[in-house]
CSV table of C-alpha atoms and ligand atoms in Angstrom, one decimal:
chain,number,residue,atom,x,y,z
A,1,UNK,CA,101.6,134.6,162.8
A,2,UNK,CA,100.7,137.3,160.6
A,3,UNK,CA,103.3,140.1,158.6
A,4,UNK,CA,103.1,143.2,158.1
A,5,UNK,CA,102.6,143.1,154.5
A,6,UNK,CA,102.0,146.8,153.3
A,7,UNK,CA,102.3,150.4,155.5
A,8,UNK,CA,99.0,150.3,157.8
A,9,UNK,CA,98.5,146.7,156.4
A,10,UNK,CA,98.4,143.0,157.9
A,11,UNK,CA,98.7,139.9,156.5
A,12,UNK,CA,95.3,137.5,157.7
A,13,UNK,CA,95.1,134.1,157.3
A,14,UNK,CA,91.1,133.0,157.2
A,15,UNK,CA,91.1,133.0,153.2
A,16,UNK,CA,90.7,130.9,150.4
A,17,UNK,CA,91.0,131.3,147.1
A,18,UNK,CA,87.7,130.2,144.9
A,19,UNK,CA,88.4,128.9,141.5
A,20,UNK,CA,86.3,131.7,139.7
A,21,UNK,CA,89.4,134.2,141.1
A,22,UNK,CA,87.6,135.5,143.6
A,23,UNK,CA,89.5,135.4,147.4
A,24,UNK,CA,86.7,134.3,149.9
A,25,UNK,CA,87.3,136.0,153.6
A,26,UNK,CA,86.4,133.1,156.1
A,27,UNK,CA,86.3,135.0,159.2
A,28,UNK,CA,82.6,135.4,159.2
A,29,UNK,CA,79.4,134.2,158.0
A,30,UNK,CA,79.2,136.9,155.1
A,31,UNK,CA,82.2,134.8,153.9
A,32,UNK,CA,82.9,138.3,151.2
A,33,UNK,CA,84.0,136.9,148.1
A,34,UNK,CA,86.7,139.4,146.9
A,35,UNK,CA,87.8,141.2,143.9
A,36,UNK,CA,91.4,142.0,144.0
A,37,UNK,CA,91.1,145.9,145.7
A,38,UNK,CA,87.3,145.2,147.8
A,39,UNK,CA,86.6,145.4,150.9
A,40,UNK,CA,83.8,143.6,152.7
A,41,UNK,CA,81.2,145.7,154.1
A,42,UNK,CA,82.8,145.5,157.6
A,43,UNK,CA,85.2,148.0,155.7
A,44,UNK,CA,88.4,147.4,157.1
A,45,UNK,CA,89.3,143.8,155.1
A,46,UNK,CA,90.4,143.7,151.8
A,47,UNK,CA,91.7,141.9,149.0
A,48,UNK,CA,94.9,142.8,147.9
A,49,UNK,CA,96.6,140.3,145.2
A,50,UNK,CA,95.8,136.6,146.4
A,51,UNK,CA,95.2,137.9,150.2
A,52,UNK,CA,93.1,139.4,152.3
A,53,UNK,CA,94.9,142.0,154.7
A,54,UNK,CA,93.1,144.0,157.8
A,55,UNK,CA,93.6,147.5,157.2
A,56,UNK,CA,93.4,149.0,161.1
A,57,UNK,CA,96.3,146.7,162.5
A,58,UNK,CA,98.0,148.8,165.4
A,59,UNK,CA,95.4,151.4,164.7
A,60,UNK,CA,92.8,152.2,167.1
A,61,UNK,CA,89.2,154.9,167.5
A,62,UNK,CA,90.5,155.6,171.3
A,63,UNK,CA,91.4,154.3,174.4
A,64,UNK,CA,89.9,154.6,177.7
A,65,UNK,CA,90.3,152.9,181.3
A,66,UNK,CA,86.9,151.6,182.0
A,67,UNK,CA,85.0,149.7,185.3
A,68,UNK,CA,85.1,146.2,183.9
A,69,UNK,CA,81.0,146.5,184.7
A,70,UNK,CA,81.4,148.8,181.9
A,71,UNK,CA,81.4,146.1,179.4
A,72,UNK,CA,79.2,144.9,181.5
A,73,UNK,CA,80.9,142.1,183.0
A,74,UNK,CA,79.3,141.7,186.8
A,75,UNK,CA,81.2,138.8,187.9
A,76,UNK,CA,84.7,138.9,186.1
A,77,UNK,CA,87.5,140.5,189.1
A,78,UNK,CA,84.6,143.1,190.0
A,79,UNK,CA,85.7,146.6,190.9
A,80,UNK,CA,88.8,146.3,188.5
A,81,UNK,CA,89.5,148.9,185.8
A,82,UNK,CA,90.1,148.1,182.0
A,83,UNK,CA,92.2,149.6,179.2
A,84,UNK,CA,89.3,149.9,176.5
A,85,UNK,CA,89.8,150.5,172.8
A,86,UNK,CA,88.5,149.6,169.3
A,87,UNK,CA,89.6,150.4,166.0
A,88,UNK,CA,86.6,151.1,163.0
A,89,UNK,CA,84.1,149.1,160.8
A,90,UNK,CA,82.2,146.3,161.8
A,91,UNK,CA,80.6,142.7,160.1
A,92,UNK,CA,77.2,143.7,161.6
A,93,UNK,CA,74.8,146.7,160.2
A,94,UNK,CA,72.6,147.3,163.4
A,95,UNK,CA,70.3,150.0,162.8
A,96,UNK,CA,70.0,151.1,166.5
A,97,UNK,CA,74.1,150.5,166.9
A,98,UNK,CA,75.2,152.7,169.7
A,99,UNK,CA,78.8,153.2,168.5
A,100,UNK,CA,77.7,154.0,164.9
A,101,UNK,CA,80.6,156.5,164.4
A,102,UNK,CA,83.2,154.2,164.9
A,103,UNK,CA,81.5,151.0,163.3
A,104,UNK,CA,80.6,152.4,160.3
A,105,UNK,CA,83.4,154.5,159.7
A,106,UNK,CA,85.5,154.8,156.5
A,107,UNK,CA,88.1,157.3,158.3
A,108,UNK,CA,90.5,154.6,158.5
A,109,UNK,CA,93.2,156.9,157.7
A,110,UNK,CA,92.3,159.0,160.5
A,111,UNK,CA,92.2,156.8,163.0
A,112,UNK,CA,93.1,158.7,166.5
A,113,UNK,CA,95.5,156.5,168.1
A,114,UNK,CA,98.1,154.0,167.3
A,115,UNK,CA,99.5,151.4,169.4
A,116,UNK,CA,101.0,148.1,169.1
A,117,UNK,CA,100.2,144.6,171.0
A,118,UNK,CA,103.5,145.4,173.3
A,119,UNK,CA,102.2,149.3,174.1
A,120,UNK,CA,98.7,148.5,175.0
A,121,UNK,CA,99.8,145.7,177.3
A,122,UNK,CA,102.5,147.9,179.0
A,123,UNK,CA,100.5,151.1,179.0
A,124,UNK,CA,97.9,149.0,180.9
A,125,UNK,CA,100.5,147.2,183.2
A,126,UNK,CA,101.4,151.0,184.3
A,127,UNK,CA,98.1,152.0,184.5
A,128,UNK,CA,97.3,149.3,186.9
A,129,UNK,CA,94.7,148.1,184.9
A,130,UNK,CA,93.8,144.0,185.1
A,131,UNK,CA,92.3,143.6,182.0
A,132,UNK,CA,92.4,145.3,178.4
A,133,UNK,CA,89.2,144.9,176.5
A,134,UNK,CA,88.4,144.9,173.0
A,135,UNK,CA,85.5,146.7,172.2
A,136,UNK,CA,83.4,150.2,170.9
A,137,UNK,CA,83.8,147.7,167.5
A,138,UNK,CA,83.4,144.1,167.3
A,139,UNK,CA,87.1,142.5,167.5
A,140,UNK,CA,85.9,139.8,165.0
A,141,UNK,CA,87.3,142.7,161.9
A,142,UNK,CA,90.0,143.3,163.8
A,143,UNK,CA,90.7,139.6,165.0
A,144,UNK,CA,94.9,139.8,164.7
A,145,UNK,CA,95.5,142.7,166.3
A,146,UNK,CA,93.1,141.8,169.2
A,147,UNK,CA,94.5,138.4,169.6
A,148,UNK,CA,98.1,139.5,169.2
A,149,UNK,CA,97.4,142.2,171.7
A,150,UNK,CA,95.8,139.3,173.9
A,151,UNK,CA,99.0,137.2,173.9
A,152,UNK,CA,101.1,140.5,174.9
A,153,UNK,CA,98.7,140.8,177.4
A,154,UNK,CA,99.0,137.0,178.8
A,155,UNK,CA,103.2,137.9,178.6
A,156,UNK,CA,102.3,140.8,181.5
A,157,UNK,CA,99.9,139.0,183.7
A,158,UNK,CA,97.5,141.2,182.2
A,159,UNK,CA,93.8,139.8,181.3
A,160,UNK,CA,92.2,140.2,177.8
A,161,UNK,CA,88.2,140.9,177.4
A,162,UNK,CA,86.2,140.9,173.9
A,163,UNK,CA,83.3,141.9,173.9
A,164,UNK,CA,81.2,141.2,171.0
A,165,UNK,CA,78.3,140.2,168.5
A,166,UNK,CA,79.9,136.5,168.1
A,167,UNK,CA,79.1,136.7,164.6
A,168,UNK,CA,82.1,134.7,163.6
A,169,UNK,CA,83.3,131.4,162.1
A,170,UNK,CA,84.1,128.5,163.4
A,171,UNK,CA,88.5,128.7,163.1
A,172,UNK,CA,88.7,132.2,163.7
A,173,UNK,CA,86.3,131.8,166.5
A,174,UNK,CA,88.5,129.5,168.6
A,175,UNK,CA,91.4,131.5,167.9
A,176,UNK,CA,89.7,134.3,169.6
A,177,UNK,CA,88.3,132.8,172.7
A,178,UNK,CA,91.3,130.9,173.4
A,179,UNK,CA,93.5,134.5,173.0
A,180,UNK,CA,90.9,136.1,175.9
A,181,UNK,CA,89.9,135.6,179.2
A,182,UNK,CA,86.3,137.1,179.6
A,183,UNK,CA,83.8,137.8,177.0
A,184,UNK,CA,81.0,139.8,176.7
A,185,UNK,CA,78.8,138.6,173.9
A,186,UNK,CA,75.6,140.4,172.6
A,187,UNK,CA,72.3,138.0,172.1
A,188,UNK,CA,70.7,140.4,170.1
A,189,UNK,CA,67.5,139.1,169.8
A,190,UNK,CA,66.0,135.4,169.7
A,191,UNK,CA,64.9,135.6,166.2
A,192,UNK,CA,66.6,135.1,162.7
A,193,UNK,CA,64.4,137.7,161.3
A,194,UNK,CA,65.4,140.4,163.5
A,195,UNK,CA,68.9,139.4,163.0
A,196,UNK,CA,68.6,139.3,159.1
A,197,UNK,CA,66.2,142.5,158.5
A,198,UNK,CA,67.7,145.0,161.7
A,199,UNK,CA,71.6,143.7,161.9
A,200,UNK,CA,72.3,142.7,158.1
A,201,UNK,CA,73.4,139.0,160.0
A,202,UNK,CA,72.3,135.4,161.2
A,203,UNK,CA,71.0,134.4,164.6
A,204,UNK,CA,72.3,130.6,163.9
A,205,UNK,CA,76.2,131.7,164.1
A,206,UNK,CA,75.6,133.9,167.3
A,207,UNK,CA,73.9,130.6,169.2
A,208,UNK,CA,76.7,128.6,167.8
A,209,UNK,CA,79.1,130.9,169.4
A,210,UNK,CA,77.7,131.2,172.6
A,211,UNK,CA,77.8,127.3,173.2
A,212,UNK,CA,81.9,127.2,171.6
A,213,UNK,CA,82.9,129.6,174.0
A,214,UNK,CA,80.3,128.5,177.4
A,215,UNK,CA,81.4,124.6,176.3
A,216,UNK,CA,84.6,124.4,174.4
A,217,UNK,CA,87.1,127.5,176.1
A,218,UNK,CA,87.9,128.7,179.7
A,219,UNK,CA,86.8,132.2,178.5
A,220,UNK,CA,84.3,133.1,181.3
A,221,UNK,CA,80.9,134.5,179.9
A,222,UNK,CA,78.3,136.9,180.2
A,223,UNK,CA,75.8,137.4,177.9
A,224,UNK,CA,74.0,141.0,176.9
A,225,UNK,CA,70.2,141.5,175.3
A,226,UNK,CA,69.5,145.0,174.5
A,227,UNK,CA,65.6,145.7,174.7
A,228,UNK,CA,64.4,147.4,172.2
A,229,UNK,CA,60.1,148.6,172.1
A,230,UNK,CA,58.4,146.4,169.6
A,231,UNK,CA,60.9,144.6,167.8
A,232,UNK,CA,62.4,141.9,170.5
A,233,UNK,CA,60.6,142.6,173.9
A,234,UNK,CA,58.0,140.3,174.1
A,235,UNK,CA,57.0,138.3,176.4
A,236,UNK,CA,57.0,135.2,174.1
A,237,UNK,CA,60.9,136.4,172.6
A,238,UNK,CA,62.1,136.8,176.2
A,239,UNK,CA,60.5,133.5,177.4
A,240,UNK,CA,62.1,131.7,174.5
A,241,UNK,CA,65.6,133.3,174.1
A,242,UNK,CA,66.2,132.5,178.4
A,243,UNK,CA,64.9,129.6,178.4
A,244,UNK,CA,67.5,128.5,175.8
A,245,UNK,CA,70.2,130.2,177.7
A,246,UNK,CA,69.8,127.9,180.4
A,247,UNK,CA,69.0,125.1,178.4
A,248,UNK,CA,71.9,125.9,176.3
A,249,UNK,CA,74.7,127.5,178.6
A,250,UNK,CA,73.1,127.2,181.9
A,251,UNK,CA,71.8,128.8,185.2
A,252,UNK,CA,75.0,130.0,185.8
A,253,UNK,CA,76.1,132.8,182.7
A,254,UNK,CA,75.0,136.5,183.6
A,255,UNK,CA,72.3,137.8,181.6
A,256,UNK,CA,72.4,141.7,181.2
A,257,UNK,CA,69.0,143.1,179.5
A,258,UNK,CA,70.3,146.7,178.3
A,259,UNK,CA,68.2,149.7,177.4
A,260,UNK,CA,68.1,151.1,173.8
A,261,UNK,CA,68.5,155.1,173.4
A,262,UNK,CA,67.0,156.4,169.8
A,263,UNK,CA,70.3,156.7,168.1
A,264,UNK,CA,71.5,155.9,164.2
A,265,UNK,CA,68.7,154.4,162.1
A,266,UNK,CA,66.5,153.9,164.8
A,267,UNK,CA,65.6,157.3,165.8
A,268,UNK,CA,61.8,156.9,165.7
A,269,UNK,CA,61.5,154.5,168.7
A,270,UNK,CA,61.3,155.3,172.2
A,271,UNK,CA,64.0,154.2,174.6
A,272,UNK,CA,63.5,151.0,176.5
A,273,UNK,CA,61.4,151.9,179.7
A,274,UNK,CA,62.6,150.5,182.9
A,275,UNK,CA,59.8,148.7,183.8
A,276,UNK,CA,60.9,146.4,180.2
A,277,UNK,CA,64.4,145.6,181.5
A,278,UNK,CA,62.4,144.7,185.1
A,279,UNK,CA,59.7,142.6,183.2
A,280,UNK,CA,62.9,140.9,181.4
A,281,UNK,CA,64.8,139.9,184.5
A,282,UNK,CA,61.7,138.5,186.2
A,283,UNK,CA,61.0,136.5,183.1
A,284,UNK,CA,65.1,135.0,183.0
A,285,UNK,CA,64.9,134.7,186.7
A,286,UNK,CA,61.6,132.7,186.9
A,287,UNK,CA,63.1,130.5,184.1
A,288,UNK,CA,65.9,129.5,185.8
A,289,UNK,CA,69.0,132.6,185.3
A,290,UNK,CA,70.4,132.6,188.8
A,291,UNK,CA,72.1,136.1,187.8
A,292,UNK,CA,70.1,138.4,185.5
A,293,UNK,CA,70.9,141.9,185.5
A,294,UNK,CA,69.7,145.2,184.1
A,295,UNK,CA,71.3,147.9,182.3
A,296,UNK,CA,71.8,151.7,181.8
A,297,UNK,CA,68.7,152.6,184.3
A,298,UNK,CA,69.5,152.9,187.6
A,299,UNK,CA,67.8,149.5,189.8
A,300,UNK,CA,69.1,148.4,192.9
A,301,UNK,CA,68.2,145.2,192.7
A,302,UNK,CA,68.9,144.9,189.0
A,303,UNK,CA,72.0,146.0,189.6
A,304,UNK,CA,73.2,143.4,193.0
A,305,UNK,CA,74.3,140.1,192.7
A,306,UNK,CA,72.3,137.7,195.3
A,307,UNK,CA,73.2,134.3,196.1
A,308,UNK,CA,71.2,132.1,193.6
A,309,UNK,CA,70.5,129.9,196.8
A,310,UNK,CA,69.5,132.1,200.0
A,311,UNK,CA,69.1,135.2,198.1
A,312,UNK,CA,71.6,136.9,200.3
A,313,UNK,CA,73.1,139.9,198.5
A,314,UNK,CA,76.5,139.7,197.4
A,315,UNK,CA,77.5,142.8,195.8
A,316,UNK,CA,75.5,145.5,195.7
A,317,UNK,CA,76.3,148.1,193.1
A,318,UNK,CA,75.6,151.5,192.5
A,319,UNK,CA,76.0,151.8,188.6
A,320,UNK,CA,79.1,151.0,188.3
A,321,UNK,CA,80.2,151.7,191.7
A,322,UNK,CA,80.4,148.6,194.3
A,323,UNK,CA,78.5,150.0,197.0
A,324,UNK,CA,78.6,146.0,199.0
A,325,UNK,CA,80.7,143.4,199.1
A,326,UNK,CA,79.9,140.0,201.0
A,327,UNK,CA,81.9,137.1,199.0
A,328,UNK,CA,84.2,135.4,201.8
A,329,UNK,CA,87.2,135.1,200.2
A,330,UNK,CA,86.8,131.6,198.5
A,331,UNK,CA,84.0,133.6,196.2
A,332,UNK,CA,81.1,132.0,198.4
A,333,UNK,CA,78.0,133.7,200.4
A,334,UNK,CA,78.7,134.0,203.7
A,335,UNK,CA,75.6,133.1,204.8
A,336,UNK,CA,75.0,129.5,203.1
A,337,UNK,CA,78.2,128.8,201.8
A,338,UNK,CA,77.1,128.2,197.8
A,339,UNK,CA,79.9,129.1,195.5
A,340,UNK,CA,78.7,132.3,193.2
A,341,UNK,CA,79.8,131.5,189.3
A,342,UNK,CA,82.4,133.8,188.3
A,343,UNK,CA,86.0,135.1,188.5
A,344,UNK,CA,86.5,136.8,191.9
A,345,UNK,CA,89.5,137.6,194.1
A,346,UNK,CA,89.7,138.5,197.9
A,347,UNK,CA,88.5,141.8,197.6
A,348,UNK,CA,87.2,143.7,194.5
A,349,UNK,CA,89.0,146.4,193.0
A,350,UNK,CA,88.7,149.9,194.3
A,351,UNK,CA,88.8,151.5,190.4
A,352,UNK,CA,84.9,152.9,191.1
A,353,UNK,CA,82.8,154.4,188.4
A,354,UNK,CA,85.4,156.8,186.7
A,355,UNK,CA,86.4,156.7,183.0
A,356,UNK,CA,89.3,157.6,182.1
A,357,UNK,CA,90.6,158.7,178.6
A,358,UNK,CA,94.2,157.7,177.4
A,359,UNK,CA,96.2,159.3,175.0
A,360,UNK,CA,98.9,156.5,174.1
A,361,UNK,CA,102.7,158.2,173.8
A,362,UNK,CA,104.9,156.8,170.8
B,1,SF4,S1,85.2,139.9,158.2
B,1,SF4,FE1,84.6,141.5,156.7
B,1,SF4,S2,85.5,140.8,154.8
B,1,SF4,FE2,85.5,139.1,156.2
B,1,SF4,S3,83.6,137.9,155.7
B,1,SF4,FE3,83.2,139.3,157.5
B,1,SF4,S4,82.4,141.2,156.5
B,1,SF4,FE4,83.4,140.0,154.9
C-alpha cells in the first residue's frame, strides 16, 4: 500500500512513466500526462519526480453524520445514519456542480479537517453510525485515502459508501468498488455530448462503470440522474438512458431523478420543475425500473418504495424521514411475499432526517 512520501503527501500507484518523460496518471480517462511539479486539473494529483502523489491524503472539506437517503441510497440499511466527508478538487468540470466550492478548490492547504483511516472509522463506530460515505467530492481524486479508510472501516464492522461520477479507469476502479459496500453513482445524462461539452468528461467510461460495479463487485447500487431544463430532460434522452439501465443493469437498481438548483456556471436556467422528475419516473417505471425515485421536491409517492409486484407500499418516506415500514423481516412485502432488491435489516434505523456536523478531535 501506499507511503507517506512528503508532509501532506501520498505515494499512488496508477502511473506510468511515458518515454517522452512525461508521468501519465491512470486513474482516470483524462489519463494527465505530467511534467515533474503539475497537477491534473482535478487539482489535488501531482507529479513529483517519477510519481504521482495525492495531495489531500488524511485531509478532508468537512464531516457530517448524514441519513444514508442523503446520498440518496433508498434501499441500502434504510433509516441508518452516515459519517460524511470529502476532501477538494474533482476529475469532472460540471457546470451546474452543486458542491462547486469544494470541487473546484485550490485551498488545499486550508483544508478544515484532518483525520486518518483509523479516526474516521472510530469516530463513526462512537457515533453509532453504520456506514461512512465518501462524498461532497468524487473519491476517484482521493482514491487511497477513501479505500484505506474503507478497509479501517471493514476492521470495525463499519460499512463504506462512495458516491460518485464513475469516471474512472478500469484498475483503479475495481480497487474502489471492492473497498466499499454501497455506491451511489451519478448517470449524468445519456449523451456523450453533454458529457464532453457540460462535464469536461466521457459518457463511455461512466456506462462502463455502472456494468463493473452492478456485474463484477458485491457493491450494491443505486444510480442518480439529475434533470436539468433543456439539456438532458427529454423524453427521447430519458426513454433511452432507462431503457439501457434495465437492459444493462436491470429492473432491480434504484433510479433517483434529482432536481437541478441554478448554481455555479449554470445560473441562467431554471430549476428542474416537479412535474420533470414525475414525467421521469413514469417514463423508468413504464420501461421496466421496478424502483424509481425522485429527488429534492417533496412527492409521496416519489419518495415510497412499493413492491414491484402488488404495488403494496413498503416504506414510505417523508424526505428523509421513514414515515412506514412494511418489509417482514426477511426484506419481503408482507402482502405477496416478493423479495424487494436491496440491503435491509429487521427494522430500519431510527437516525431520521437530522444532519449533524462533526468536528474530528486530534
Ligand atoms: S485523477 Fe486527476 S491527475 Fe489523474 S488522470 Fe484524472 S484528472 Fe488527471
Amino acid at each position: 500500500m501506499s507511503d507517506v512520501v512528503a508532509p501532506g503527501e501520498h505515494a499512488t500507484r496508477y502511473w506510468r512513466a511515458l518515454p517522452d518523460g512525461r508521468v501519465q496518471c491512470e486513474v482516470c480517462p483524462r489519463r494527465c500526462r505530467l511534467r515533474d511539479g503539475q497537477r491534473g486539473p482535478c487539482f489535488v494529483r501531482r507529479r513529483r519526480g517519477d510519481a504521482v502523489v495525492l495531495t489531500t491524503y488524511g485531509r478532508s472539506s468537512g464531516f457530517c453524520v448524514d441519513p444514508i437517503e442523503k446520498k440518496p441510497l433508498n434501499h441500502f440499511l434504510p433509516g441508518t445514519s452516515v459519517l460524511s466527508f470529502g476532501t477538494a478538487g474533482c476529475n469532472l468540470a460540471c457546470k451546474f456542480c452543486q458542491n462547486w466550492n469544494i470541487s473546484t478548490s485550490r485551498e488545499t492547504d486550508t483544508l478544515a479537517d484532518a483525520a486518518s483511516p483509523e479516526e474516521i472509522a472510530a469516530t463513526a463506530k462512537r457515533l453509532g453510525c453504520r456506514s461512512v460515505a465518501f462524498t461532497y467530492n468524487d473519491p476517484v481524486v482521493f482514491l487511497e485515502y477513501a479505500v484505506e479508510t474503507a478497509a479501517a472501516c471493514r476492521a470495525r464492522g463499519i460499512k463504506a459508501v462512495a458516491v460518485t461520477a464513475g469516471s474512472i479507469c478500469p484498475e483503479p476502479r475495481a480497487e474502489l468498488f471492492a473497498a466499499v459496500d454501497a455506491a451511489n453513482i451519478d448517470l449524468k445524462a445519456f449523451s456523450d455530448d453533454f458529457y464532453h461539452r457540460i462535464c469536461a468528461g466521457r459518457l463511455a467510461p461512466v456506462l462502463e462503470t455502472l456494468e463493473a460495479v452492478r456485474h463484477e463487485t458485491s457493491c450494491w447500487l443505486e444510480v442518480t440522474n439529475l434533470l436539468i431544463p433543456g439539456l438532458n430532460d427529454s423524453d427521447e434522452e430519458l426513454d433511452a438512458l432507462t431503457r439501457w439501465v434495465v437492459a444493462h443493469l436491470g429492473e432491480d437498481v434504484p433510479l433517483h431523478f434529482s432536481a437541478f438548483h441554478p448554481d455555479h456556471l449554470l445560473r441562467d436556467r431554471p430549476p428542474t420543475p416537479a412535474a420533470t422528475l414525475r414525467r421521469a419516473r413514469r417514463i423508468a417505471l413504464a420501461n421496466g425500473v421496478r424502483h424509481a425515485y425522485v429527488g429534492n421536491v417533496r412527492d409521496p409517492e416519489g419518495e415510497t418504495t412499493f413492491c414491484h409486484a402488488c404495488a403494496e407500499p413498503l416504506i414510505v418516506r417523508d424526505g428523509y424521514a421513514i414515515e412506514a415500514w412494511r418489509l417482514d423481516a426477511s426484506g419481503r412485502c408482507p402482502g405477496c411475499g416478493s423479495a424487494c432488491a436491496g440491503v435491509f435489516e429487521e427494522r430500519p434505523g431510527d437516525w431520521g432526517p437530522r444532519l449533524l456536523p462533526v468536528r474530528m478531535a486530534r
